[in-house]
Amino acid sequence: MPVAVGLSRRTLVIGFCLITGSICSAVFPSAAITDAINRSVWSLCVPIQSFIGSQAAFVNRAWHDVARLSSVNAENERLKHQVEQLSVLQVRVDRLKRENRRLTQLLEFGETRKDLRLLAADVRRRSNSPYFRTIGLDIGASGSAVEVGMPVISSHGLVGQIRRLTADYAEVLLVTDPRTAVDVVLEKSRVRGIAVGSGDPREHLMTLKYIDRSTIVVEGERVLTTGDDGRFPADLLVGVAQSKTSSKSSPFQGAGVRPSASLDDLRAVYIVLGTTGLSPDGGQFVGGDR
Amino acid sequence: MKIIKVFMIGACLLGMDVFLHELAPGNLWCPPLLLFFAVWLGTRQPSLACLLVLWMLTILEDGLSSTPVGTGLARLGTLYLLSGMVAQKLSVQRTFGAVVLGASTCVLDLICWAILARLGFPDMALNEKLSTLMLPRLVLGATCAPVVFWVLDRINGRSASVDRVSGLRLDASKSR
């Protein structure tokens, strides 16, 4: 056997012996001495191995984090697009929620006033004049049942009355238009007066006129229709009384009335076609059509 | 001092080897750094002291990779002695020589491993394992071994003292 440069015969012999011993140790691991050597080597190496393992796990995690970062940009763009879509959707959902709430209120109001024959109508336009307050209703196929002068109400109270009609469209004079006057009564004090639209360009207001000076008008008191004017049914909520306005020369005092119906935000209303002859809760017969 | 330095280099390579295997468990493309170290040691430092260093390192390797103690030295010790014998025939300092040496020792390592497994673990599905390992080991041996040898030469600071024509170490020639 040729001996390599630098490999002495002694090295070869010892190497051969070591390798033979190692083979025996590897091949017969269950022998007592081999088992003892194995166990002692492993017990020595376990802490080293767990240290190296923890470092490798740390590097592995860091590597995965870095790899994940590379996809973050694309994901960010995708999420931005998704957020935009969701924002649009959210606006639609909010609008539908509001509409649902309005319609529910309208429906509930219809249930509480079974004495009235009501026709629901959508608000299609509103006047842009700062002094004259009107809205336009889509009355569609039910147009033939609607007549000029019919009251219009919302779930919150009186809105106005029909002023003009076409085949499928009705113009409504709002209670805050200066051409409107409603015979009203204060709910608790039972003081009567006439509520006239103020035509205020800044906000929807009415003025309560012809109240005796000796009468005390309580702010916040509810103002209802009397039904005596023959145009509006009795006990419809018109608004709430506000601060008194009177001049020394006049024998009467006046008061502001804030309409209870949110006239700026009307979407759907009821046209009062007439009365049913029932009581408001629908239980008791109180007479024929007005 | 020199032998401690060699041991430290080997221990570092062993640490890297174990680290790489922990990093990518079961990955066939992890370079067998301790194998390259054994071959490098056989071609550059064929001495009894280095053989003992290798023996200690292989015991540690067996412990760290949870294989029966002795498996490492049976394979790497054989390769150490064989590479020491081959070194005089082949210019392992040149790239081509290093590539051939790396690839062939990797294949030899597999053969040693197969013989050992046949002797000690007859139930092991050896053919499938060998065929799976063969290509990665050949590629790794041919590509990584020259780099590892070059780095180890630089670290050991012995490249300058190598006769580039014969490929043998000058101090080894002197020792003859």
XYZ file of C-alpha atoms in Angstrom:
466
model
C 0.000 0.000 0.000
C 1.526 3.293 -1.028
C 1.864 5.707 1.830
C 0.808 9.252 1.101
C 3.056 12.233 1.667
C 2.719 13.331 5.259
C 0.733 10.317 6.327
C 3.023 8.334 8.533
C 2.602 4.633 9.076
C 1.830 5.375 12.737
C -0.990 7.760 11.734
C -2.404 5.187 9.355
C -2.371 2.434 11.980
C -3.936 4.579 14.660
C -6.421 5.926 12.143
C -7.353 2.416 11.078
C -7.840 1.398 14.726
C -9.951 4.453 15.461
C -12.104 3.878 12.403
C -12.575 0.201 13.253
C -13.576 1.129 16.794
C -15.970 3.748 15.448
C -17.570 1.279 13.076
C -18.048 -1.154 15.949
C -19.512 1.622 18.074
C -21.871 2.680 15.282
C -22.904 -0.836 14.346
C -23.455 -2.075 17.888
C -25.040 0.910 19.636
C -26.827 -1.238 22.208
C -23.634 -2.667 23.691
C -23.096 -1.528 27.265
C -19.965 0.519 26.672
C -21.238 2.007 23.414
C -24.500 2.899 25.068
C -22.667 4.625 27.907
C -20.522 6.587 25.439
C -23.569 7.528 23.390
C -25.456 8.739 26.442
C -22.582 10.792 27.783
C -21.914 12.395 24.365
C -25.571 13.224 23.843
C -25.937 14.693 27.343
C -22.922 16.883 26.579
C -24.302 17.953 23.224
C -27.938 18.610 24.193
C -27.329 22.137 25.581
C -25.184 23.035 22.560
C -27.784 21.673 20.195
C -30.637 23.532 21.888
C -28.610 26.755 21.776
C -27.891 26.340 18.070
C -31.511 25.306 17.492
C -32.857 28.427 19.194
C -30.528 30.644 17.126
C -31.614 28.881 13.951
C -35.264 29.304 14.910
C -34.647 33.016 15.475
C -32.987 33.381 12.056
C -35.788 31.359 10.499
C -38.435 33.628 11.972
C -36.529 36.744 10.878
C -36.179 35.340 7.373
C -39.876 34.601 7.155
C -40.675 38.099 8.402
C -38.463 39.618 5.714
C -40.003 37.379 3.064
C -43.443 38.436 4.231
C -42.471 42.111 3.993
C -41.886 41.759 0.260
C -45.562 40.994 -0.261
C -46.728 43.806 1.996
C -46.707 46.445 -0.770
C -48.982 44.451 -3.026
C -51.205 43.613 -0.093
C -51.281 47.271 0.912
C -52.467 48.315 -2.556
C -55.086 45.596 -2.532
C -56.312 46.650 0.908
C -56.445 50.315 -0.113
C -58.608 49.387 -3.057
C -60.764 47.293 -0.769
C -61.098 50.172 1.719
C -62.247 52.485 -1.097
C -64.852 49.964 -2.175
C -65.982 49.481 1.408
C -66.253 53.242 1.927
C -68.583 53.513 -1.053
C -70.536 50.555 0.246
C -70.689 52.093 3.723
C -72.218 55.292 2.297
C -74.861 53.230 0.537
C -75.527 51.199 3.681
C -75.886 54.376 5.764
C -78.312 55.837 3.231
C -80.344 52.633 3.214
C -80.355 52.563 7.006
C -81.669 56.119 7.149
C -84.306 55.344 4.559
C -85.293 52.209 6.418
C -85.602 54.150 9.660
C -87.740 56.792 7.957
C -90.014 54.274 6.332
C -90.345 52.329 9.588
C -91.323 55.496 11.412
C -93.798 56.320 8.676
C -95.297 52.860 8.890
C -95.517 53.013 12.676
C -97.183 56.413 12.430
C -99.743 54.983 10.001
C -100.519 52.283 12.594
C -101.161 54.892 15.290
C -103.555 56.913 13.126
C -106.102 54.420 11.921
C -108.707 57.165 11.904
C -107.082 58.612 8.784
C -106.978 57.299 5.227
C -103.368 57.786 4.279
C -101.515 57.625 0.981
C -97.718 57.382 1.070
C -95.768 59.514 -1.387
C -92.112 60.192 -2.079
C -90.704 63.692 -1.979
C -89.226 64.427 -5.416
C -88.207 68.081 -5.223
C -88.174 71.048 -2.898
C -88.384 74.720 -3.704
C -85.184 76.687 -3.742
C -86.871 79.990 -2.944
C -85.800 81.354 0.449
C -89.288 82.775 1.117
C -91.776 80.336 -0.297
C -91.594 76.866 1.118
C -92.957 74.094 -1.068
C -92.083 70.497 -1.888
C -93.094 68.271 -4.801
C -94.538 64.776 -4.310
C -94.596 61.842 -6.680
C -98.162 60.528 -6.389
C -97.881 58.155 -9.339
C -100.870 55.928 -10.135
C -102.805 57.068 -7.064
C -103.014 60.610 -8.370
C -106.746 60.443 -8.983
C -107.466 60.045 -5.262
C -105.563 63.194 -4.343
C -107.234 66.577 -4.253
C -106.049 70.115 -3.729
C -106.179 71.152 -0.078
C -105.517 67.680 1.349
C -103.228 67.714 4.398
C -99.758 66.216 4.173
C -98.165 64.741 7.265
C -94.992 62.907 8.225
C -94.327 60.565 11.116
C -93.253 63.581 13.175
C -96.194 65.831 12.485
C -97.939 68.183 10.079
C -96.044 69.023 6.888
C -98.439 71.155 4.860
C -101.243 70.814 2.327
C -101.607 70.073 -1.387
C -101.576 73.275 -3.393
C -101.398 72.163 -7.017
C -101.847 68.871 -8.858
C -100.792 67.298 -12.110
C -101.384 63.696 -13.227
C -98.615 62.216 -11.088
C -97.208 65.155 -9.237
C -98.444 67.254 -6.314
C -97.060 70.531 -5.007
C -97.281 70.893 -1.226
C -97.342 74.179 0.600
C -95.299 73.653 3.760
C -96.549 74.858 7.127
C -93.632 77.320 7.230
C -94.655 78.998 3.972
C -96.076 82.479 4.694
C -99.226 81.526 2.761
C -100.118 78.785 5.258
C -102.285 79.316 8.319
C -103.367 76.510 10.656
C -105.932 76.649 13.443
C -104.017 75.271 16.461
C -104.299 74.710 20.186
C -101.598 74.409 22.855
C -101.787 70.873 24.180
C -101.882 71.559 27.974
C -103.155 75.080 28.368
C -105.724 74.541 25.589
C -105.074 78.083 24.396
C -106.032 78.515 20.755
C -104.358 80.524 18.085
C -103.403 80.615 14.425
C -100.006 79.279 13.364
C -98.741 81.085 10.289
C -95.628 80.256 8.303
C -92.868 82.775 9.005
C -91.160 82.463 5.614
C -87.866 82.820 7.461
C -85.131 82.206 4.880
C -82.699 80.825 7.486
C -84.848 78.165 9.126
C -88.280 76.600 9.164
C -90.405 78.485 11.693
C -94.022 79.401 12.303
C -95.541 82.203 14.283
C -98.394 81.613 16.693
C -100.769 84.567 16.491
C -103.814 85.917 18.292
C -103.101 84.645 21.788
C -104.574 86.596 24.638
C -102.018 88.647 26.584
C -103.043 87.137 29.896
C -102.191 83.645 28.695
C -98.886 82.153 29.746
C -97.206 80.299 26.890
C -94.819 77.644 28.157
C -91.793 77.089 25.988
C -91.642 73.551 24.673
C -95.415 73.023 24.911
C -96.756 70.981 22.011
C -98.936 72.683 19.405
C -101.736 70.576 17.852
C -104.289 71.121 15.142
C -107.843 71.780 16.334
C -109.515 70.343 13.246
C -111.977 73.252 13.281
C -110.629 74.889 10.142
C -112.016 71.999 8.068
C -108.705 71.444 6.324
C -106.531 69.611 8.861
C -107.640 66.672 11.046
C -107.725 67.289 14.790
C -104.805 66.471 17.116
C -102.059 66.424 14.524
C -98.781 67.568 16.002
C -97.688 70.826 14.381
C -94.627 71.719 16.458
C -93.466 73.036 19.824
C -93.936 76.528 21.208
C -90.913 78.770 21.538
C -90.238 82.245 22.961
C -93.012 84.832 23.109
C -93.050 87.784 20.720
C -95.377 90.698 21.437
C -95.550 94.448 20.919
C -97.084 96.906 23.423
C -99.479 98.288 20.879
C -101.033 94.907 20.064
C -103.773 93.405 22.229
C -102.437 89.957 21.515
C -99.198 88.211 22.061
C -97.394 85.886 19.688
C -94.980 82.973 20.014
C -92.638 81.131 17.742
C -93.443 77.548 16.798
C -90.789 75.153 15.589
C -92.335 72.521 13.314
C -91.934 69.009 14.657
C -91.506 67.535 11.162
C -87.960 67.878 9.895
C -88.930 69.785 6.783
C -85.388 70.032 5.432
C -84.961 66.288 5.365
C -88.270 64.954 4.134
C -88.052 61.876 1.946
C -91.486 60.291 2.251
C -94.788 61.629 3.581
C -98.441 60.694 3.925
C -101.243 62.477 2.121
C -104.388 62.431 4.256
C -107.156 61.370 1.876
C -109.855 61.540 4.512
C -111.020 59.801 7.670
C -111.991 56.177 8.175
C -114.504 56.744 10.883
C -112.454 54.698 13.341
C -110.661 55.901 16.446
C -106.898 56.481 16.090
C -106.167 53.012 17.506
C -108.681 51.495 15.079
C -111.014 50.056 17.662
C -114.015 52.308 17.977
C -116.417 53.750 15.430
C -116.608 57.499 15.749
C -118.412 58.613 12.596
C -118.288 58.749 8.780
C -115.898 60.424 6.414
C -115.237 64.032 6.973
C -1.162 26.391 19.299
C -1.459 25.320 15.683
C -3.566 22.304 16.553
C -5.881 24.409 18.735
C -6.353 26.731 15.780
C -7.244 23.774 13.564
C -9.681 22.520 16.195
C -11.325 25.940 16.446
C -11.744 26.142 12.679
C -13.277 22.677 12.642
C -15.557 23.503 15.553
C -16.766 26.652 13.751
C -17.511 24.647 10.613
C -19.294 22.030 12.680
C -21.354 24.762 14.342
C -22.260 26.205 10.941
C -23.095 22.751 9.646
C -25.453 22.039 12.559
C -26.878 25.548 12.318
C -27.686 25.100 8.616
C -29.347 21.769 9.281
C -31.398 23.313 12.097
C -32.305 26.204 9.818
C -33.578 23.996 7.038
C -34.327 20.589 8.522
C -34.418 17.847 5.934
C -33.050 20.073 3.209
C -30.830 18.021 0.901
C -28.937 21.085 -0.298
C -27.197 21.903 2.984
C -23.429 21.689 2.308
C -21.628 19.042 4.438
C -19.075 21.467 5.867
C -17.436 19.020 8.269
C -16.860 16.619 5.375
C -15.098 19.375 3.444
C -13.076 20.158 6.568
C -11.993 16.517 6.909
C -10.904 16.405 3.270
C -9.111 19.729 3.565
C -7.399 18.476 6.702
C -6.398 15.254 4.942
C -4.861 17.114 1.991
C -3.160 19.883 3.996
C -2.428 18.522 7.462
C -2.149 14.730 7.409
C -0.912 14.141 10.922
C -1.856 12.129 13.984
C -2.772 15.288 15.920
C -5.180 16.336 13.181
C -6.677 12.860 13.111
C -7.351 13.179 16.846
C -8.892 16.609 16.300
C -11.137 15.097 13.641
C -12.046 12.274 15.996
C -13.191 14.741 18.655
C -15.127 16.793 16.153
C -16.898 13.762 14.713
C -17.927 12.659 18.193
C -19.402 16.115 18.699
C -21.093 15.919 15.306
C -22.638 12.577 16.208
C -23.876 14.046 19.471
C -25.285 17.140 17.820
C -26.998 15.274 15.019
C -28.236 12.520 17.360
C -26.647 9.701 15.374
C -24.851 6.746 17.033
C -21.395 7.794 18.186
C -18.743 6.525 15.787
C -20.727 7.033 12.606
C -18.993 10.340 11.949
C -15.442 9.100 12.371
C -16.103 5.914 10.418
C -17.045 8.054 7.413
C -14.902 11.150 7.812
C -11.857 9.316 9.203
C -11.838 7.072 6.140
C -12.134 10.075 3.871
C -9.408 11.879 5.804
C -6.967 9.021 5.257
C -8.019 8.526 1.627
C -7.706 12.232 0.788
C -4.272 12.237 2.414
C -3.248 9.445 0.050
C -4.829 11.120 -2.978
C -3.224 14.489 -2.310
C 0.076 13.431 -3.810
C -1.534 12.339 -7.082
C -3.896 15.260 -7.602
C -3.283 18.994 -7.564
C -6.024 19.840 -5.104
C -4.935 23.468 -4.882
C -6.125 24.082 -8.426
C -9.804 24.653 -9.001
C -10.289 21.577 -11.150
C -8.590 19.368 -8.592
C -10.683 20.822 -5.801
C -13.879 20.291 -7.802
C -13.009 16.651 -8.519
C -11.902 16.059 -4.954
C -15.073 17.676 -3.535
C -17.434 15.739 -5.792
C -15.654 12.404 -5.375
C -15.396 12.666 -1.591
C -19.080 13.470 -1.393
C -19.865 10.319 -3.364
C -17.407 8.326 -1.278
C -19.044 9.660 1.854
C -22.362 8.337 0.620
C -20.795 4.967 -0.109
C -19.235 4.823 3.369
C -22.564 5.768 4.820
C -24.276 3.049 2.794
C -21.827 0.386 4.003
C -22.280 1.520 7.591
C -26.038 1.528 7.243
C -25.959 -1.940 5.661
C -23.934 -3.200 8.627
C -25.724 -1.408 11.458
C -29.218 -0.532 10.233
C -30.330 -3.216 7.761
C -33.991 -2.133 7.875
C -33.261 1.288 6.450
C -34.633 2.077 2.946
C -31.145 2.682 1.612
C -31.619 2.746 -2.147
C -34.200 5.478 -2.079
C -32.128 7.566 0.320
C -28.949 7.208 -1.733
C -30.633 8.096 -5.014
C -32.211 11.129 -3.393
C -28.944 12.318 -1.914
C -26.636 11.568 -4.847
C -27.310 14.564 -7.088
C -27.376 17.230 -4.359
C -24.187 15.867 -2.845
C -22.391 15.774 -6.202
C -23.402 19.341 -6.992
C -22.567 20.587 -3.510
C -19.223 18.798 -3.522
C -18.280 20.222 -6.907
C -19.371 23.781 -6.147
C -18.942 24.339 -2.433
C -15.822 22.316 -1.724
C -13.424 24.559 -3.734
C -14.829 27.623 -1.991
C -14.541 26.039 1.434
C -10.957 24.867 0.716
C -10.022 28.371 -0.453
C -11.542 29.982 2.638
C -9.862 27.472 4.958
C -6.521 28.055 3.250
C -6.906 31.782 3.747
C -7.894 31.341 7.368
C -5.081 28.966 8.078
C -2.676 31.284 6.300
C -0.948 28.456 4.562
C -1.748 29.147 0.939
C 1.523 30.966 0.410
C 3.542 27.978 1.475
C 1.976 25.644 -1.040
C 3.926 24.554 -4.126
C 1.452 25.446 -6.875
C 3.114 23.195 -9.451
C 3.075 19.964 -7.497
C 0.068 20.854 -5.403
C 1.837 19.558 -2.305
C 2.636 21.457 0.801
C 6.220 22.514 1.138
C 6.367 21.691 4.801
C 4.945 18.250 4.042
C 7.649 17.697 1.458
C 10.215 18.728 3.979
C 8.810 16.349 6.535
C 9.288 13.507 4.118
